[in-house]
Every structure is written in C-alpha cells, then in structure tokens.
PDB file of C-alpha atoms and ligand atoms in Angstrom:
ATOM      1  CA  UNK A 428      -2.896  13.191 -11.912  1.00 47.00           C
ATOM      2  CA  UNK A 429      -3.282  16.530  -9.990  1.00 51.00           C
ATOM      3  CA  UNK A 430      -2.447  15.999  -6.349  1.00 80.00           C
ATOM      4  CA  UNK A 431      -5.210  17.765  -4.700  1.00 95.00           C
ATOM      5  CA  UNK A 432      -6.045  17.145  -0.868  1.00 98.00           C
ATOM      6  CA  UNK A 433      -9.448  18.843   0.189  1.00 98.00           C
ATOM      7  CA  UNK A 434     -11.266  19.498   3.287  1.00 98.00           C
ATOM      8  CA  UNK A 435     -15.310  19.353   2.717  1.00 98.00           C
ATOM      9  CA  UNK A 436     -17.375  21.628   4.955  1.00 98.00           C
ATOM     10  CA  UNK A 437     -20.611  19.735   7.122  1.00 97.00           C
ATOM     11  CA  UNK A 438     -23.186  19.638   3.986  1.00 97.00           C
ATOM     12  CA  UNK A 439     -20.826  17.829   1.690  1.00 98.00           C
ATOM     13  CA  UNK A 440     -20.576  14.564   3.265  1.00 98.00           C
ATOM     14  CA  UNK A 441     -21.602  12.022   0.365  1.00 98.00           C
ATOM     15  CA  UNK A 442     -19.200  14.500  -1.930  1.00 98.00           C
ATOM     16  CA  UNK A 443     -16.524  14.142   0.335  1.00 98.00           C
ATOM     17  CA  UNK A 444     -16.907   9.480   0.194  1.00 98.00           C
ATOM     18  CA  UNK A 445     -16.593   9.882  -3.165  1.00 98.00           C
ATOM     19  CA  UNK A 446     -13.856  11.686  -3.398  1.00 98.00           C
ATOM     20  CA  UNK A 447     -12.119   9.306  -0.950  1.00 98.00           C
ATOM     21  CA  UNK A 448     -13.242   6.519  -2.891  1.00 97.00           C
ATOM     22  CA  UNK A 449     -11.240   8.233  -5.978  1.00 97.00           C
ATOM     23  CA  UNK A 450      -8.146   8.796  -4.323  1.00 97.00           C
ATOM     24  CA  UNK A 451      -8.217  12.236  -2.531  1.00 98.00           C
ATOM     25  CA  UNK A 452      -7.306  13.034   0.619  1.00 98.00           C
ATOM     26  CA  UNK A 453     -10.668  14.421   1.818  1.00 98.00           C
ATOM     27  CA  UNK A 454     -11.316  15.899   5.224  1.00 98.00           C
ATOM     28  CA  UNK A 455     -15.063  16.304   6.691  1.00 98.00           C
ATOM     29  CA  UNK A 456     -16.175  16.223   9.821  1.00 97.00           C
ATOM     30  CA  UNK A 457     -20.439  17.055  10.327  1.00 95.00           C
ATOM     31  CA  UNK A 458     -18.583  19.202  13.515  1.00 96.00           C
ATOM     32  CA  UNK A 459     -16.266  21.007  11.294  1.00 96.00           C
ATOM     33  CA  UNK A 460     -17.124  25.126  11.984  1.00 97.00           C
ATOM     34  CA  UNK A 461     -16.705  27.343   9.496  1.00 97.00           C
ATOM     35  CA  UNK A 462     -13.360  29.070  11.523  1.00 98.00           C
ATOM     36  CA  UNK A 463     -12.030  25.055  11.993  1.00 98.00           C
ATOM     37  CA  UNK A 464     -12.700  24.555   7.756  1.00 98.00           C
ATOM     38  CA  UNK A 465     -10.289  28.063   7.509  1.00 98.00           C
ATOM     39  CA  UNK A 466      -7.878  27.190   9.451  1.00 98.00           C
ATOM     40  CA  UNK A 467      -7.485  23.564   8.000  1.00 98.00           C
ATOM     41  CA  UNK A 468      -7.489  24.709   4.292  1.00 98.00           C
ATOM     42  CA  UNK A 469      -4.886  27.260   5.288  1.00 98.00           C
ATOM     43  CA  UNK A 470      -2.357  24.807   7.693  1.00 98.00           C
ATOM     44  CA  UNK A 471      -2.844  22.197   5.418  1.00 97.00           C
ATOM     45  CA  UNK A 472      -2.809  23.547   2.010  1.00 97.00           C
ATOM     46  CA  UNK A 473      -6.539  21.741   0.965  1.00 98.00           C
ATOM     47  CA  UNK A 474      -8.785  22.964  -1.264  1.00 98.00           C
ATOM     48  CA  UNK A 475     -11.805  23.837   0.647  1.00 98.00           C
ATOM     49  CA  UNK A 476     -15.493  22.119  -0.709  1.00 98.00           C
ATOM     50  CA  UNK A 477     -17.977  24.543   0.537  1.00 98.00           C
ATOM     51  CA  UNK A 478     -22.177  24.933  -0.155  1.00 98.00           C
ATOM     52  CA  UNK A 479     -21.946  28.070   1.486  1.00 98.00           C
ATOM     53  CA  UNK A 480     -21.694  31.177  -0.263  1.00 98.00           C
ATOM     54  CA  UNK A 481     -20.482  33.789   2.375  1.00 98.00           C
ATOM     55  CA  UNK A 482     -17.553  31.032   3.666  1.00 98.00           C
ATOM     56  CA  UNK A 483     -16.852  30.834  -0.148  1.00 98.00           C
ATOM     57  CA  UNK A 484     -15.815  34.940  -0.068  1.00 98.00           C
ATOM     58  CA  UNK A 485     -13.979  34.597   2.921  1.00 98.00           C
ATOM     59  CA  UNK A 486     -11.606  31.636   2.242  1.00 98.00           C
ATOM     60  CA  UNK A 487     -11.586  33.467  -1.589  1.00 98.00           C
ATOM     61  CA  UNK A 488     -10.589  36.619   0.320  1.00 98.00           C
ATOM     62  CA  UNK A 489      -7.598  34.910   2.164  1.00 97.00           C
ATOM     63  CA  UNK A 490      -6.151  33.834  -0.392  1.00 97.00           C
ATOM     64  CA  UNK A 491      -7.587  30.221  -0.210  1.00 98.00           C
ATOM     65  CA  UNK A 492      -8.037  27.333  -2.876  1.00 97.00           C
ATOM     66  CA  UNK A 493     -11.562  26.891  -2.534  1.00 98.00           C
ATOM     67  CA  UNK A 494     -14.929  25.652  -4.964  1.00 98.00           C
ATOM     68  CA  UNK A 495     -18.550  26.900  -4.432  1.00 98.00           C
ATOM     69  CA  UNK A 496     -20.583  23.202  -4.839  1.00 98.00           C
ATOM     70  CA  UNK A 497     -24.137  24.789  -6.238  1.00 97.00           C
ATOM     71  CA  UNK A 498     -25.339  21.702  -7.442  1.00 97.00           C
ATOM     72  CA  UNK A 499     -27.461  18.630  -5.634  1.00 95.00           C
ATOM     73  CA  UNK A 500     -26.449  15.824  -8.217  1.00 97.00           C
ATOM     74  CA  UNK A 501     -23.569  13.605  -6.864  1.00 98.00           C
ATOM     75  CA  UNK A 502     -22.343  13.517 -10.430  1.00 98.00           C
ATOM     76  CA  UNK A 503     -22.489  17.225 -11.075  1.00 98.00           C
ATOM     77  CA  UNK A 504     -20.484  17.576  -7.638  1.00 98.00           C
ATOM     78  CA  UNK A 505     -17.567  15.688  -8.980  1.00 98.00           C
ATOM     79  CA  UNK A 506     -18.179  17.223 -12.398  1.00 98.00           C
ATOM     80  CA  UNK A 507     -17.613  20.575 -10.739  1.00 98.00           C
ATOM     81  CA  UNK A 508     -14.835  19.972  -8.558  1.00 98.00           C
ATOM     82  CA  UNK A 509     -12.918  18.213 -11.750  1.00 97.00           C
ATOM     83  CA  UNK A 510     -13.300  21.525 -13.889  1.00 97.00           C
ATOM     84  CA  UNK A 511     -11.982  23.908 -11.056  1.00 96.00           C
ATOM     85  CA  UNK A 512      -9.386  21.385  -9.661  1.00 96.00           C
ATOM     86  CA  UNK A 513      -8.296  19.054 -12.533  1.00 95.00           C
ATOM     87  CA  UNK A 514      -8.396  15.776 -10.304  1.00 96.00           C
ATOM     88  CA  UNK A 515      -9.283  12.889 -12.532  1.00 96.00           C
ATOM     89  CA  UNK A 516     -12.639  11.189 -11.903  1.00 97.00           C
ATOM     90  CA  UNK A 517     -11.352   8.070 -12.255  1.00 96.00           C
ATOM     91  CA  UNK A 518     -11.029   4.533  -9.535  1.00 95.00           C
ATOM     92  CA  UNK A 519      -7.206   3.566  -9.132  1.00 93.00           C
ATOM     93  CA  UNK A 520      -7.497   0.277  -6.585  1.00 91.00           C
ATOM     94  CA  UNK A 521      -4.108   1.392  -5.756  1.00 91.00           C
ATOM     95  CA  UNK A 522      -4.594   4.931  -4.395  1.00 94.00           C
ATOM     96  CA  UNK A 523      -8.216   4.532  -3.289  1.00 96.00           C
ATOM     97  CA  UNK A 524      -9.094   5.570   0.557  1.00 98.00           C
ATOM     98  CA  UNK A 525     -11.651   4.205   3.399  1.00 98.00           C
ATOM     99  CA  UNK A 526     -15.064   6.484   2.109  1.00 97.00           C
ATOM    100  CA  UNK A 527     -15.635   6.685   6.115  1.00 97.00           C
ATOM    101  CA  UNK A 528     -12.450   7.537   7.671  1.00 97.00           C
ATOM    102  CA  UNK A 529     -10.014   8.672   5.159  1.00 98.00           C
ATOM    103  CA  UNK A 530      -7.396   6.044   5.229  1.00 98.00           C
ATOM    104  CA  UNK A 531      -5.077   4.636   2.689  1.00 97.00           C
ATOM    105  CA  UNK A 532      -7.168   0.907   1.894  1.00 97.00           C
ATOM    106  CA  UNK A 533      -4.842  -2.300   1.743  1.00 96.00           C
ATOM    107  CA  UNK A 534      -5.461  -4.686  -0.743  1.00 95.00           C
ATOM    108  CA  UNK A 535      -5.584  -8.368   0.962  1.00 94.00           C
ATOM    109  CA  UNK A 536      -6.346 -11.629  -0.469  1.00 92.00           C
ATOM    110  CA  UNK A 537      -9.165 -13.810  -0.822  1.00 89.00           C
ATOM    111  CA  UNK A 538      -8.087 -16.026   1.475  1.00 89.00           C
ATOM    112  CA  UNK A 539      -7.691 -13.433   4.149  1.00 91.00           C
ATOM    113  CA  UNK A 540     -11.155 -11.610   3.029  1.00 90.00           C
ATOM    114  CA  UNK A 541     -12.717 -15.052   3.304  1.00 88.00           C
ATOM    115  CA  UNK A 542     -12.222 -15.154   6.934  1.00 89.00           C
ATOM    116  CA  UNK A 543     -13.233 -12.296   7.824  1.00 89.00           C
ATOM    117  CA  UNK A 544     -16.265 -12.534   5.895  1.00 87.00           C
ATOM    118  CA  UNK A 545     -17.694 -16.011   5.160  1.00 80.00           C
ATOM    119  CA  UNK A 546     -18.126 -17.482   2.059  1.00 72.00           C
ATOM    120  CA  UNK A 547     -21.183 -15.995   0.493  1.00 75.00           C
ATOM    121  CA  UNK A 548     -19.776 -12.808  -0.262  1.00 76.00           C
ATOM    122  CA  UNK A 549     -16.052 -13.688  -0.332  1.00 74.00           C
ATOM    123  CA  UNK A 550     -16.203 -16.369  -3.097  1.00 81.00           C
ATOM    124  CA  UNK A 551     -18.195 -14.252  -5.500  1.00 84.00           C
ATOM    125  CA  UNK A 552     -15.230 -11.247  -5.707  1.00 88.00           C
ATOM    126  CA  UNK A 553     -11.230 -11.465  -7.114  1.00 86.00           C
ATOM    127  CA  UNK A 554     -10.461  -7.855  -5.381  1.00 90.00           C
ATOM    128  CA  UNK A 555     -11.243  -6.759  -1.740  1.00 94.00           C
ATOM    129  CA  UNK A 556      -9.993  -4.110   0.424  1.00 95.00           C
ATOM    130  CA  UNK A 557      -9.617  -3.387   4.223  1.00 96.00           C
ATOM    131  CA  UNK A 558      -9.217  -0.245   6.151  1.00 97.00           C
ATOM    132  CA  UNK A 559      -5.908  -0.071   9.025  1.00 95.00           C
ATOM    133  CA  UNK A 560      -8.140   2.280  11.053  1.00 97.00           C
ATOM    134  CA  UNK A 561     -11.703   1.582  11.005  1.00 96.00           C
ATOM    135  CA  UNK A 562     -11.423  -2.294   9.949  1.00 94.00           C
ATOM    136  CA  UNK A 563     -14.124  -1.730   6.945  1.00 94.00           C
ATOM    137  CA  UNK A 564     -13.797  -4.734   4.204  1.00 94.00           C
ATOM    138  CA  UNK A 565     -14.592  -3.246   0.634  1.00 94.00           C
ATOM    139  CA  UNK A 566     -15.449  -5.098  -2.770  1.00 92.00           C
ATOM    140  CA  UNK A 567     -16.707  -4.200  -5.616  1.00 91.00           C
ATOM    141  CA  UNK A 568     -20.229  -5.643  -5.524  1.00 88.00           C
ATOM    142  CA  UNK A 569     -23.237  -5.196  -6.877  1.00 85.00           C
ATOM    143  CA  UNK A 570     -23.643  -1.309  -6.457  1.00 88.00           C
ATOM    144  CA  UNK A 571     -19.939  -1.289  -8.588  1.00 91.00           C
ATOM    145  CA  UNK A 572     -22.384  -0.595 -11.879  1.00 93.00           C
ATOM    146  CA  UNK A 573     -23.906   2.200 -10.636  1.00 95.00           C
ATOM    147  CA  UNK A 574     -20.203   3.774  -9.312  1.00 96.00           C
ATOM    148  CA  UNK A 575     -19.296   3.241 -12.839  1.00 96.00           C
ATOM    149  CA  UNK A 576     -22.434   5.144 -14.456  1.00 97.00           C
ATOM    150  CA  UNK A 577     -21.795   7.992 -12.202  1.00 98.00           C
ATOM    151  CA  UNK A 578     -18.204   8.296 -12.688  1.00 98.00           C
ATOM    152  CA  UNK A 579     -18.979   8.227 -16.556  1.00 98.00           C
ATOM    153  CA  UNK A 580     -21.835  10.660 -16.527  1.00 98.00           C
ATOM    154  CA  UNK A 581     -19.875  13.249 -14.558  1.00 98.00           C
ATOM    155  CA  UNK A 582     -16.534  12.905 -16.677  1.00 98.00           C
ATOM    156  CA  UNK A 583     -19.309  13.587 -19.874  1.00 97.00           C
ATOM    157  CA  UNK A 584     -20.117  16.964 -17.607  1.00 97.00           C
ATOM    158  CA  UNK A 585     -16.916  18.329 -16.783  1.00 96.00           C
ATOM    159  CA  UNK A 586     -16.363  20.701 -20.278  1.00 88.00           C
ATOM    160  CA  UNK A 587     -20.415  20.900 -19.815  1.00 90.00           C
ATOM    161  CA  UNK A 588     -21.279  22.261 -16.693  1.00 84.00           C
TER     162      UNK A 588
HETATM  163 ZN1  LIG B1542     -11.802   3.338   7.538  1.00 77.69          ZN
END
C-alpha cells in the first residue's frame, strides 16, 4: 500500500471522510486558505486535493504533489485520486481513521461498545470502533452496503476515468 498523507482544500470535505475512512491521513479544515493548504503540503510532505484550478498551477509550480478533483461523484473522486496517487481503495479495520477528526480509531469490544451505547444498536454488530479524540463510536451498520458499492464502483473506474 502507497503511504500517501493528503491535505484537502475547503470544497473537498466529503472526499477528504472518505479518505479517512480508508486509511489516509487526510487534513481539511472549511478555514484552510489557499497560502495555509501551501504551506501544509510543503512542511508536511501531503499531497494536496484541490477543486481549484489556479491553486492547482501554483502548488504544481512549487514543486508540490498535488491532484486537480474535476469531478462531483464521490466515487469518481476516489477513482481519481487512486490513478494519480496509487492508494488502494480498499477498508483495512486496522488502519482506518475518525472520518471527522482524523484520528487513528481503536477497536473495543462489545462489551465496552454496549455501554456506551445501549443494547439496540450494540447487540446487532461483532466490530465497533471509537475515536481517542472526539469520542465518536463507529460500526458498520446499515449504510456499510452502500460504502461497499461505492468503493467497488470507483476501483471499476480507476484504469477508466
Ligand atoms: Zn474523532
């Protein structure tokens, strides 16, 4: 798997969850300013995410990893960023991160997801999730099949787009 931390610039926020979801390190902030995205990509060494085409030339012009999103489609998105980047559009429950904050998520146990849920939700899921920083619980409900059909139809558009 290519290691590949990114930083997503303010129209790119549902790209930027997924890609957390997946694995990657993924910066965004709706306050992030074009000079603040620069600077970031550069200190950091992240690929910068950008819709917009004159801050694509100039981080292209320093010298900076960067992709030009021109499509609306979540699934195109990823399918893009895959072809330029070579991340794998694939879930690993080991590596995946907090789609709100960022963060590394911990795998705990039923037991422990149980209290901090209730039963309803807790005794219909083996596998659940909790962030360190923002204290979000994650499982893979109901919306899981539509994560999947995305994640499938956008690996089908990587050699496509
Ligand atoms: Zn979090």
């Amino acid at each position: 798997m290519a290691i590949v931390k990114f930083v997503a610039d303010t129209m790119l926020g549902n790209l930027a969850r997924w890609l957390r979801l997946l694995g990657y390190d993924t910066l965004y902030s709706s306050s992030f300013e074009d000079w603040r995205l620069l600077r970031i990509a550069e200190e950091e060494g992240r690929t910068l995410l950008t819709r917009d085409e004159s801050l694509f030339r100039r981080a292209r012009a320093r010298g900076l990893s960067v992709v030009l999103i021109t499509y609306d489609d979540i699934a195109e998105m990823l399918a893009c960023v895959a072809a330029k980047t070579g991340i794998e559009l694939s879930f690993n429950p080991s590596r995946t991160r907090c789609p709100e904050c960022n963060t590394l998520l911990m795998k705990i146990s039923r037991a422990e997801a149980l209290s901090l849920l209730g039963n309803n939700v807790a005794t219909k899921y083996d596998e659940f999730w909790r962030c360190g920083k923002c204290g979000k619980i994650y499982w893979q409900g109901n919306h899981w099949k539509t994560i999947n059909l995305i994640l499938e139809k956008a690996n089908d558009l990587i050699n496509k787009l």
